[in-house]
Amino acid sequence: MRHPKVIRCVIMAALMGSGAGATVAFAQSGPVYQGQSAYQMPAATTQGFYDKHRNEQIAAWSLRQINASLPLIRDPWVNQVIAQMSAQMNATVRTVPLYHTVVIADNNINAFAVPGGLIGINAGTVMAAQAVDEMASVIAHEIAHISQRHYEHRLNNNKRLLALQLGGLLAAIAASAAGGGDAVLAVMASSQTASAENAAKFSREHEREADRVGMQILAQSGFDARAMPRFFGRMQRQLNLNQSKNAFIPSFVQSHPFTAERLSESTARAQAYAKPNQAVLQSQAVLFDQLYWRIKYLTEQTTHAELLANAKHSDGAKLSLAMNLSDQGRHQEALHVFDAIQLDRYDPIMCLTQAYVYSQARQYDDALAALAPCQRIYPERRDLRLALAEVYIDQDQPVPALGLLGNLTKDGSFDIQAWQISFRAYEQMANQATDPAAKAMAQIHALRTRSQVELWQAQYDRALQSLAQAEQVARSSNHHALLTMLNHDKNSVLAARDFKP
């Protein structure tokens, strides 16, 4: 099992805009608390087949650009938690699932969503929150924007607005490649300002509706509705402080301008909702503790000394300390810290952390023993499938690894990590094969899975080259039955390459 990497790039998070366009997100998994609704939630607006298909294309295009150019946290557990949070929120108001969620390794407070249901959040937003319901309040607000199709109302204006936002992403990527840093910030700021100016006529109405609908989403998903005005109010106070010092203004605040009137209305409205019970609050606190310290560790925003100090009262800090010690080769100390954690041994984060420590020590049998029972309990969890598949590959067992990855690499899958691990498994299978036909079959699939990685990193020419090589192997080895599949993949790459948002 490999280190849960932070993919390092120089580009900062883009796709910013007003609440009427690009949006912001956060949520939390856990029991649903059905409080009394003080307000009737507006029905989500419907969209035609063409609009739905077009929005999905925009989401896919955006994801490819993000994979290629933004610094992402690829840790499967963090991604699993954020995805579950987002899905739980989304299900309260929309019948269409979200497209995908990504976690950006950026310390600024920000997040976004684009048509089609792609959501991205910055690590800095997690660090700025003081509880999981504050994170949830952000995604509730932004899912409200999506469900009410605020970026699609006033069609002509919003086409221009969307073009500005997506154009801002492209321009920021280009600025990063050309020189990075200040140029990226300048491009993002100008794009964001233009978007805000174009949306000014109707953003206030949409922001208020997103506050109202978002708060109901928040409460129906088991969170404290008071978290929304609490978090937004703290951001507003920070804005006022930064303005007085001519300091940096968080992108989230820039793209979602607060007013005293909005905050007052939100605070009053929140009082109409019941608070979650104490058991729910405790469960949420445990999850937030784990998420907070794991992200701090993954983004290198903490030190060994800080983890050691906080491990005295935080299981989340203990888990990250165990990984930190293992990174230093201090595996026995890491296991000693792990053994002191007071959590269910079959909690996924416990299984994943213990397996990580064993894998770092190259004790793959022990890593397998830590993960396998947990994966049997939670067979649907992506993070456990990926981790267990990597352990099987470390043990030179590609077949069971591929068995775990099958559901994650179906036709059309954008799960770049699953494709990457599958590529390693097929390469290993090809190296192990002694029968020429079996070796050729494994090589074809290795090249095909590599093409999928390249596709979702927007490396279209490389993807086409990999598929051409796979086709050549298929023809020379008489695996003609695979040519239809490869041709289908080729057409998909060409369509993705030629798509213009």
Coordinates of C-alpha atoms in Angstrom, one line a residue, residues 26 28 109 123-138 223-224 226-235 237-238 281-282 284-293:
F26 CA -19.1 20.6 2.5
Q28 CA -20.8 15.0 6.9
I109 CA -10.8 28.9 2.5
A123 CA -8.3 21.7 2.7
G124 CA -8.3 25.2 4.2
T125 CA -12.0 25.1 4.6
V126 CA -11.7 22.1 6.9
M127 CA -9.0 23.9 8.9
A128 CA -11.2 27.0 9.2
A129 CA -14.2 25.1 10.5
Q130 CA -14.5 24.4 14.2
A131 CA -17.0 21.5 13.9
V132 CA -18.2 19.2 11.2
D133 CA -21.6 20.9 11.0
E134 CA -19.8 24.1 9.9
M135 CA -18.3 22.2 7.0
A136 CA -21.7 20.8 6.3
S137 CA -23.3 24.3 6.2
V138 CA -21.1 25.2 3.3
F223 CA -26.7 18.9 11.5
D224 CA -27.2 21.9 13.7
R226 CA -27.1 27.3 13.6
A227 CA -23.7 26.2 12.2
M228 CA -24.5 28.1 8.9
P229 CA -24.8 31.6 10.4
R230 CA -22.0 30.8 12.9
F231 CA -19.5 29.9 10.2
F232 CA -20.6 32.6 7.7
G233 CA -20.5 35.2 10.5
R234 CA -17.0 34.2 11.4
M235 CA -15.9 34.5 7.8
R237 CA -15.7 39.1 10.8
Q238 CA -12.4 37.8 9.2
L281 CA -23.2 15.6 18.1
Q282 CA -20.6 13.2 19.7
Q284 CA -19.9 14.1 14.5
A285 CA -17.2 15.4 16.8
V286 CA -15.3 12.1 16.5
L287 CA -15.4 12.2 12.8
F288 CA -14.3 15.9 12.6
D289 CA -11.4 15.1 14.9
Q290 CA -10.2 12.4 12.6
L291 CA -10.7 14.4 9.4
Y292 CA -9.0 17.5 10.8
W293 CA -5.8 15.8 11.9

